[in-house]
Amino acid sequence: ALMNDFSPSTHILLDFYGCKHLTDAKALKSCMLAAAKEAGATVLRCNLHEFGEDAGVTGVAILAESHISIHTWPEIDFAAIDIFMCGKADAEKAASVLQKLLEPSRIETTKVARGCLEA
């Protein structure tokens, strides 16, 4: 989809507590790519950075349909995840995959509709 073929988009903010892979960029990248695939999104690039042994990870999957990002704080057992998708990509499916793969013990979810042109 071209950027000028805009359709309203969904932005899901996930706060995952007590989840797996908080220090493992390779595993997190695999989870993000699986989430994008299940959502029907097109991955343009995916890059994650580990801050060192037992430290957090930050990263983003840049999608034709927007992005999935993750930032982890293992010292407080927490991951902040954004899923922002437009077009036919399904952000809810991506969120479900991440929940299944990362197995959080607690989740806080905020869902925002963006770009709705109707007043």
GROMACS .gro file of N, CA and C in nm:
model
  357
    1ALA      N    1   0.085  -0.119   0.000
    1ALA     CA    2   0.000   0.000   0.000
    1ALA      C    3   0.089   0.124   0.000
    2LEU      N    4   0.050   0.220  -0.075
    2LEU     CA    5   0.121   0.347  -0.077
    2LEU      C    6   0.076   0.430   0.041
    3MET      N    7   0.164   0.517   0.089
    3MET     CA    8   0.130   0.598   0.206
    3MET      C    9   0.010   0.688   0.179
    4ASN      N   10  -0.013   0.728   0.054
    4ASN     CA   11  -0.127   0.816   0.028
    4ASN      C   12  -0.259   0.740   0.017
    5ASP      N   13  -0.253   0.608   0.022
    5ASP     CA   14  -0.375   0.526   0.028
    5ASP      C   15  -0.411   0.505   0.175
    6PHE      N   16  -0.437   0.616   0.245
    6PHE     CA   17  -0.454   0.609   0.390
    6PHE      C   18  -0.587   0.546   0.429
    7SER      N   19  -0.579   0.460   0.529
    7SER     CA   20  -0.700   0.408   0.591
    7SER      C   21  -0.681   0.425   0.741
    8PRO      N   22  -0.791   0.438   0.815
    8PRO     CA   23  -0.776   0.452   0.960
    8PRO      C   24  -0.692   0.338   1.016
    9SER      N   25  -0.617   0.368   1.119
    9SER     CA   26  -0.525   0.270   1.173
    9SER      C   27  -0.551   0.245   1.320
   10THR      N   28  -0.495   0.134   1.367
   10THR     CA   29  -0.508   0.093   1.506
   10THR      C   30  -0.371   0.096   1.571
   11HIS      N   31  -0.366   0.158   1.688
   11HIS     CA   32  -0.242   0.164   1.766
   11HIS      C   33  -0.270   0.096   1.899
   12ILE      N   34  -0.203  -0.014   1.924
   12ILE     CA   35  -0.220  -0.088   2.048
   12ILE      C   36  -0.093  -0.074   2.131
   13LEU      N   37  -0.110  -0.031   2.255
   13LEU     CA   38   0.001  -0.021   2.350
   13LEU      C   39  -0.014  -0.137   2.447
   14LEU      N   40   0.088  -0.221   2.455
   14LEU     CA   41   0.086  -0.336   2.544
   14LEU      C   42   0.194  -0.319   2.651
   15ASP      N   43   0.155  -0.327   2.775
   15ASP     CA   44   0.249  -0.333   2.886
   15ASP      C   45   0.247  -0.476   2.936
   16PHE      N   46   0.356  -0.547   2.913
   16PHE     CA   47   0.369  -0.687   2.953
   16PHE      C   48   0.456  -0.696   3.078
   17TYR      N   49   0.403  -0.759   3.181
   17TYR     CA   50   0.477  -0.783   3.305
   17TYR      C   51   0.505  -0.932   3.318
   18GLY      N   52   0.625  -0.965   3.363
   18GLY     CA   53   0.658  -1.106   3.387
   18GLY      C   54   0.663  -1.190   3.262
   19CYS      N   55   0.715  -1.134   3.152
   19CYS     CA   56   0.717  -1.210   3.027
   19CYS      C   57   0.856  -1.266   2.997
   20LYS      N   58   0.861  -1.352   2.898
   20LYS     CA   59   0.983  -1.420   2.856
   20LYS      C   60   1.069  -1.330   2.767
   21HIS      N   61   1.196  -1.364   2.754
   21HIS     CA   62   1.290  -1.309   2.654
   21HIS      C   63   1.325  -1.161   2.673
   22LEU      N   64   1.317  -1.108   2.793
   22LEU     CA   65   1.340  -0.965   2.814
   22LEU      C   66   1.483  -0.921   2.780
   23THR      N   67   1.578  -1.013   2.778
   23THR     CA   68   1.717  -0.977   2.748
   23THR      C   69   1.768  -1.039   2.617
   24ASP      N   70   1.680  -1.103   2.543
   24ASP     CA   71   1.720  -1.182   2.425
   24ASP      C   72   1.667  -1.119   2.296
   25ALA      N   73   1.750  -1.036   2.233
   25ALA     CA   74   1.709  -0.965   2.112
   25ALA      C   75   1.672  -1.061   1.999
   26LYS      N   76   1.745  -1.170   1.986
   26LYS     CA   77   1.718  -1.266   1.878
   26LYS      C   78   1.578  -1.326   1.895
   27ALA      N   79   1.544  -1.366   2.017
   27ALA     CA   80   1.412  -1.424   2.043
   27ALA      C   81   1.302  -1.320   2.023
   28LEU      N   82   1.326  -1.198   2.071
   28LEU     CA   83   1.226  -1.091   2.055
   28LEU      C   84   1.202  -1.058   1.908
   29LYS      N   85   1.310  -1.056   1.830
   29LYS     CA   86   1.297  -1.031   1.686
   29LYS      C   87   1.211  -1.139   1.621
   30SER      N   88   1.235  -1.263   1.656
   30SER     CA   89   1.157  -1.374   1.603
   30SER      C   90   1.008  -1.357   1.639
   31CYS      N   91   0.981  -1.316   1.762
   31CYS     CA   92   0.842  -1.294   1.805
   31CYS      C   93   0.777  -1.180   1.728
   32MET      N   94   0.852  -1.072   1.709
   32MET     CA   95   0.798  -0.957   1.635
   32MET      C   96   0.769  -0.993   1.490
   33LEU      N   97   0.859  -1.069   1.427
   33LEU     CA   98   0.838  -1.110   1.288
   33LEU      C   99   0.718  -1.204   1.276
   34ALA      N  100   0.702  -1.294   1.374
   34ALA     CA  101   0.586  -1.384   1.374
   34ALA      C  102   0.456  -1.304   1.390
   35ALA      N  103   0.459  -1.202   1.474
   35ALA     CA  104   0.341  -1.118   1.496
   35ALA      C  105   0.305  -1.041   1.368
   36ALA      N  106   0.406  -0.987   1.302
   36ALA     CA  107   0.382  -0.913   1.177
   36ALA      C  108   0.324  -1.006   1.070
   37LYS      N  109   0.379  -1.126   1.060
   37LYS     CA  110   0.331  -1.223   0.960
   37LYS      C  111   0.185  -1.259   0.986
   38GLU      N  112   0.152  -1.290   1.112
   38GLU     CA  113   0.015  -1.327   1.147
   38GLU      C  114  -0.083  -1.213   1.120
   39ALA      N  115  -0.035  -1.089   1.138
   39ALA     CA  116  -0.120  -0.972   1.115
   39ALA      C  117  -0.141  -0.943   0.966
   40GLY      N  118  -0.061  -1.006   0.882
   40GLY     CA  119  -0.070  -0.978   0.739
   40GLY      C  120   0.007  -0.853   0.699
   41ALA      N  121   0.105  -0.816   0.781
   41ALA     CA  122   0.184  -0.695   0.755
   41ALA      C  123   0.310  -0.729   0.676
   42THR      N  124   0.365  -0.627   0.610
   42THR     CA  125   0.486  -0.641   0.530
   42THR      C  126   0.604  -0.581   0.605
   43VAL      N  127   0.700  -0.665   0.643
   43VAL     CA  128   0.818  -0.617   0.716
   43VAL      C  129   0.918  -0.559   0.616
   44LEU      N  130   0.954  -0.433   0.638
   44LEU     CA  131   1.055  -0.368   0.554
   44LEU      C  132   1.193  -0.383   0.616
   45ARG      N  133   1.199  -0.375   0.749
   45ARG     CA  134   1.326  -0.387   0.821
   45ARG      C  135   1.294  -0.416   0.967
   46CYS      N  136   1.380  -0.492   1.034
   46CYS     CA  137   1.363  -0.519   1.176
   46CYS      C  138   1.500  -0.513   1.242
   47ASN      N  139   1.515  -0.426   1.342
   47ASN     CA  140   1.643  -0.406   1.406
   47ASN      C  141   1.625  -0.396   1.557
   48LEU      N  142   1.698  -0.476   1.631
   48LEU     CA  143   1.693  -0.472   1.776
   48LEU      C  144   1.833  -0.455   1.832
   49HIS      N  145   1.840  -0.394   1.950
   49HIS     CA  146   1.968  -0.370   2.015
   49HIS      C  147   1.963  -0.421   2.159
   50GLU      N  148   2.064  -0.501   2.197
   50GLU     CA  149   2.079  -0.546   2.335
   50GLU      C  150   2.174  -0.450   2.406
   51PHE      N  151   2.137  -0.411   2.527
   51PHE     CA  152   2.221  -0.317   2.602
   51PHE      C  153   2.327  -0.386   2.687
   52GLY      N  154   2.339  -0.517   2.673
   52GLY     CA  155   2.443  -0.590   2.744
   52GLY      C  156   2.383  -0.705   2.822
   53GLU      N  157   2.470  -0.786   2.880
   53GLU     CA  158   2.426  -0.903   2.953
   53GLU      C  159   2.332  -0.865   3.067
   54ASP      N  160   2.219  -0.932   3.071
   54ASP     CA  161   2.115  -0.908   3.173
   54ASP      C  162   2.053  -0.768   3.166
   55ALA      N  163   2.075  -0.697   3.056
   55ALA     CA  164   2.017  -0.564   3.039
   55ALA      C  165   1.904  -0.571   2.936
   56GLY      N  166   1.837  -0.461   2.918
   56GLY     CA  167   1.720  -0.456   2.831
   56GLY      C  168   1.754  -0.458   2.683
   57VAL      N  169   1.645  -0.461   2.606
   57VAL     CA  170   1.651  -0.464   2.460
   57VAL      C  171   1.557  -0.355   2.409
   58THR      N  172   1.595  -0.291   2.299
   58THR     CA  173   1.506  -0.198   2.232
   58THR      C  174   1.507  -0.232   2.084
   59GLY      N  175   1.393  -0.216   2.018
   59GLY     CA  176   1.391  -0.248   1.876
   59GLY      C  177   1.262  -0.213   1.808
   60VAL      N  178   1.269  -0.217   1.676
   60VAL     CA  179   1.151  -0.184   1.596
   60VAL      C  180   1.149  -0.267   1.469
   61ALA      N  181   1.029  -0.311   1.434
   61ALA     CA  182   1.004  -0.369   1.303
   61ALA      C  183   0.932  -0.262   1.223
   62ILE      N  184   0.996  -0.214   1.119
   62ILE     CA  185   0.935  -0.113   1.032
   62ILE      C  186   0.852  -0.188   0.929
   63LEU      N  187   0.724  -0.156   0.926
   63LEU     CA  188   0.630  -0.223   0.837
   63LEU      C  189   0.582  -0.128   0.729
   64ALA      N  190   0.544  -0.182   0.615
   64ALA     CA  191   0.479  -0.100   0.514
   64ALA      C  192   0.352  -0.039   0.574
   65GLU      N  193   0.294  -0.111   0.670
   65GLU     CA  194   0.169  -0.068   0.734
   65GLU      C  195   0.192   0.009   0.864
   66SER      N  196   0.314   0.041   0.901
   66SER     CA  197   0.357   0.122   1.014
   66SER      C  198   0.467   0.054   1.093
   67HIS      N  199   0.443   0.009   1.221
   67HIS     CA  200   0.555  -0.049   1.297
   67HIS      C  201   0.508  -0.134   1.415
   68ILE      N  202   0.602  -0.215   1.464
   68ILE     CA  203   0.592  -0.281   1.593
   68ILE      C  204   0.721  -0.246   1.666
   69SER      N  205   0.710  -0.195   1.789
   69SER     CA  206   0.831  -0.164   1.865
   69SER      C  207   0.826  -0.232   2.001
   70ILE      N  208   0.945  -0.254   2.057
   70ILE     CA  209   0.955  -0.314   2.190
   70ILE      C  210   1.070  -0.251   2.267
   71HIS      N  211   1.048  -0.230   2.394
   71HIS     CA  212   1.150  -0.179   2.486
   71HIS      C  213   1.135  -0.260   2.614
   72THR      N  214   1.244  -0.320   2.662
   72THR     CA  215   1.234  -0.406   2.781
   72THR      C  216   1.321  -0.354   2.895
   73TRP      N  217   1.270  -0.378   3.016
   73TRP     CA  218   1.340  -0.345   3.139
   73TRP      C  219   1.339  -0.470   3.226
   74PRO      N  220   1.439  -0.561   3.208
   74PRO     CA  221   1.440  -0.685   3.285
   74PRO      C  222   1.450  -0.661   3.435
   75GLU      N  223   1.510  -0.550   3.476
   75GLU     CA  224   1.525  -0.524   3.619
   75GLU      C  225   1.391  -0.504   3.690
   76ILE      N  226   1.286  -0.470   3.613
   76ILE     CA  227   1.152  -0.461   3.673
   76ILE      C  228   1.056  -0.559   3.605
   77ASP      N  229   1.112  -0.652   3.523
   77ASP     CA  230   1.032  -0.758   3.461
   77ASP      C  231   0.921  -0.701   3.372
   78PHE      N  232   0.958  -0.604   3.285
   78PHE     CA  233   0.859  -0.527   3.210
   78PHE      C  234   0.901  -0.509   3.064
   79ALA      N  235   0.802  -0.516   2.975
   79ALA     CA  236   0.822  -0.484   2.832
   79ALA      C  237   0.710  -0.390   2.787
   80ALA      N  238   0.749  -0.283   2.718
   80ALA     CA  239   0.653  -0.190   2.658
   80ALA      C  240   0.654  -0.217   2.507
   81ILE      N  241   0.537  -0.249   2.453
   81ILE     CA  242   0.525  -0.286   2.312
   81ILE      C  243   0.422  -0.196   2.246
   82ASP      N  244   0.457  -0.145   2.128
   82ASP     CA  245   0.362  -0.069   2.045
   82ASP      C  246   0.337  -0.149   1.918
   83ILE      N  247   0.211  -0.158   1.879
   83ILE     CA  248   0.174  -0.217   1.751
   83ILE      C  249   0.088  -0.112   1.681
   84PHE      N  250   0.139  -0.060   1.572
   84PHE     CA  251   0.067   0.044   1.498
   84PHE      C  252   0.053  -0.005   1.354
   85MET      N  253  -0.072  -0.027   1.311
   85MET     CA  254  -0.095  -0.082   1.178
   85MET      C  255  -0.214  -0.016   1.109
   86CYS      N  256  -0.200  -0.001   0.979
   86CYS     CA  257  -0.310   0.051   0.898
   86CYS      C  258  -0.338  -0.046   0.784
   87GLY      N  259  -0.432  -0.011   0.702
   87GLY     CA  260  -0.467  -0.095   0.588
   87GLY      C  261  -0.530  -0.224   0.632
   88LYS      N  262  -0.497  -0.332   0.562
   88LYS     CA  263  -0.557  -0.462   0.592
   88LYS      C  264  -0.486  -0.537   0.705
   89ALA      N  265  -0.372  -0.483   0.751
   89ALA     CA  266  -0.299  -0.548   0.859
   89ALA      C  267  -0.381  -0.544   0.988
   90ASP      N  268  -0.378  -0.652   1.063
   90ASP     CA  269  -0.462  -0.668   1.182
   90ASP      C  270  -0.377  -0.661   1.310
   91ALA      N  271  -0.378  -0.546   1.374
   91ALA     CA  272  -0.298  -0.524   1.495
   91ALA      C  273  -0.339  -0.619   1.608
   92GLU      N  274  -0.467  -0.653   1.615
   92GLU     CA  275  -0.515  -0.744   1.720
   92GLU      C  276  -0.450  -0.882   1.707
   93LYS      N  277  -0.436  -0.929   1.583
   93LYS     CA  278  -0.370  -1.058   1.561
   93LYS      C  279  -0.224  -1.053   1.604
   94ALA      N  280  -0.158  -0.942   1.575
   94ALA     CA  281  -0.018  -0.927   1.617
   94ALA      C  282  -0.008  -0.930   1.769
   95ALA      N  283  -0.099  -0.861   1.837
   95ALA     CA  284  -0.099  -0.858   1.983
   95ALA      C  285  -0.119  -0.998   2.041
   96SER      N  286  -0.208  -1.075   1.981
   96SER     CA  287  -0.234  -1.212   2.028
   96SER      C  288  -0.111  -1.300   2.016
   97VAL      N  289  -0.040  -1.286   1.905
   97VAL     CA  290   0.082  -1.365   1.884
   97VAL      C  291   0.187  -1.329   1.988
   98LEU      N  292   0.206  -1.200   2.013
   98LEU     CA  293   0.305  -1.158   2.111
   98LEU      C  294   0.269  -1.207   2.251
   99GLN      N  295   0.142  -1.204   2.284
   99GLN     CA  296   0.099  -1.255   2.414
   99GLN      C  297   0.127  -1.405   2.426
  100LYS      N  298   0.097  -1.478   2.320
  100LYS     CA  299   0.118  -1.623   2.321
  100LYS      C  300   0.267  -1.657   2.333
  101LEU      N  301   0.351  -1.586   2.260
  101LEU     CA  302   0.494  -1.618   2.258
  101LEU      C  303   0.571  -1.566   2.379
  102LEU      N  304   0.530  -1.452   2.432
  102LEU     CA  305   0.604  -1.391   2.543
  102LEU      C  306   0.548  -1.429   2.680
  103GLU      N  307   0.428  -1.484   2.683
  103GLU     CA  308   0.367  -1.539   2.804
  103GLU      C  309   0.372  -1.445   2.925
  104PRO      N  310   0.322  -1.322   2.912
  104PRO     CA  311   0.322  -1.232   3.027
  104PRO      C  312   0.228  -1.282   3.136
  105SER      N  313   0.265  -1.253   3.261
  105SER     CA  314   0.177  -1.289   3.373
  105SER      C  315   0.069  -1.183   3.393
  106ARG      N  316   0.097  -1.060   3.346
  106ARG     CA  317  -0.003  -0.953   3.355
  106ARG      C  318   0.011  -0.862   3.234
  107ILE      N  319  -0.102  -0.813   3.184
  107ILE     CA  320  -0.104  -0.728   3.065
  107ILE      C  321  -0.191  -0.605   3.091
  108GLU      N  322  -0.141  -0.490   3.050
  108GLU     CA  323  -0.223  -0.368   3.045
  108GLU      C  324  -0.228  -0.329   2.897
  109THR      N  325  -0.349  -0.310   2.845
  109THR     CA  326  -0.366  -0.280   2.703
  109THR      C  327  -0.438  -0.148   2.683
  110THR      N  328  -0.386  -0.067   2.593
  110THR     CA  329  -0.453   0.056   2.551
  110THR      C  330  -0.465   0.050   2.399
  111LYS      N  331  -0.587   0.068   2.350
  111LYS     CA  332  -0.610   0.063   2.206
  111LYS      C  333  -0.662   0.200   2.160
  112VAL      N  334  -0.599   0.252   2.055
  112VAL     CA  335  -0.633   0.385   2.004
  112VAL      C  336  -0.659   0.376   1.855
  113ALA      N  337  -0.773   0.431   1.812
  113ALA     CA  338  -0.800   0.444   1.668
  113ALA      C  339  -0.738   0.575   1.622
  114ARG      N  340  -0.660   0.572   1.516
  114ARG     CA  341  -0.592   0.692   1.469
  114ARG      C  342  -0.630   0.719   1.324
  115GLY      N  343  -0.642   0.845   1.292
  115GLY     CA  344  -0.670   0.885   1.156
  115GLY      C  345  -0.814   0.864   1.113
  116CYS      N  346  -0.906   0.860   1.209
  116CYS     CA  347  -1.048   0.848   1.175
  116CYS      C  348  -1.096   0.984   1.126
  117LEU      N  349  -1.138   0.986   1.002
  117LEU     CA  350  -1.171   1.114   0.939
  117LEU      C  351  -1.311   1.164   0.975
  118GLU      N  352  -1.398   1.076   1.025
  118GLU     CA  353  -1.530   1.120   1.065
  118GLU      C  354  -1.520   1.194   1.198
  119ALA      N  355  -1.595   1.305   1.208
  119ALA     CA  356  -1.592   1.383   1.333
  119ALA      C  357  -1.685   1.321   1.435
   0.00000   0.00000   0.00000
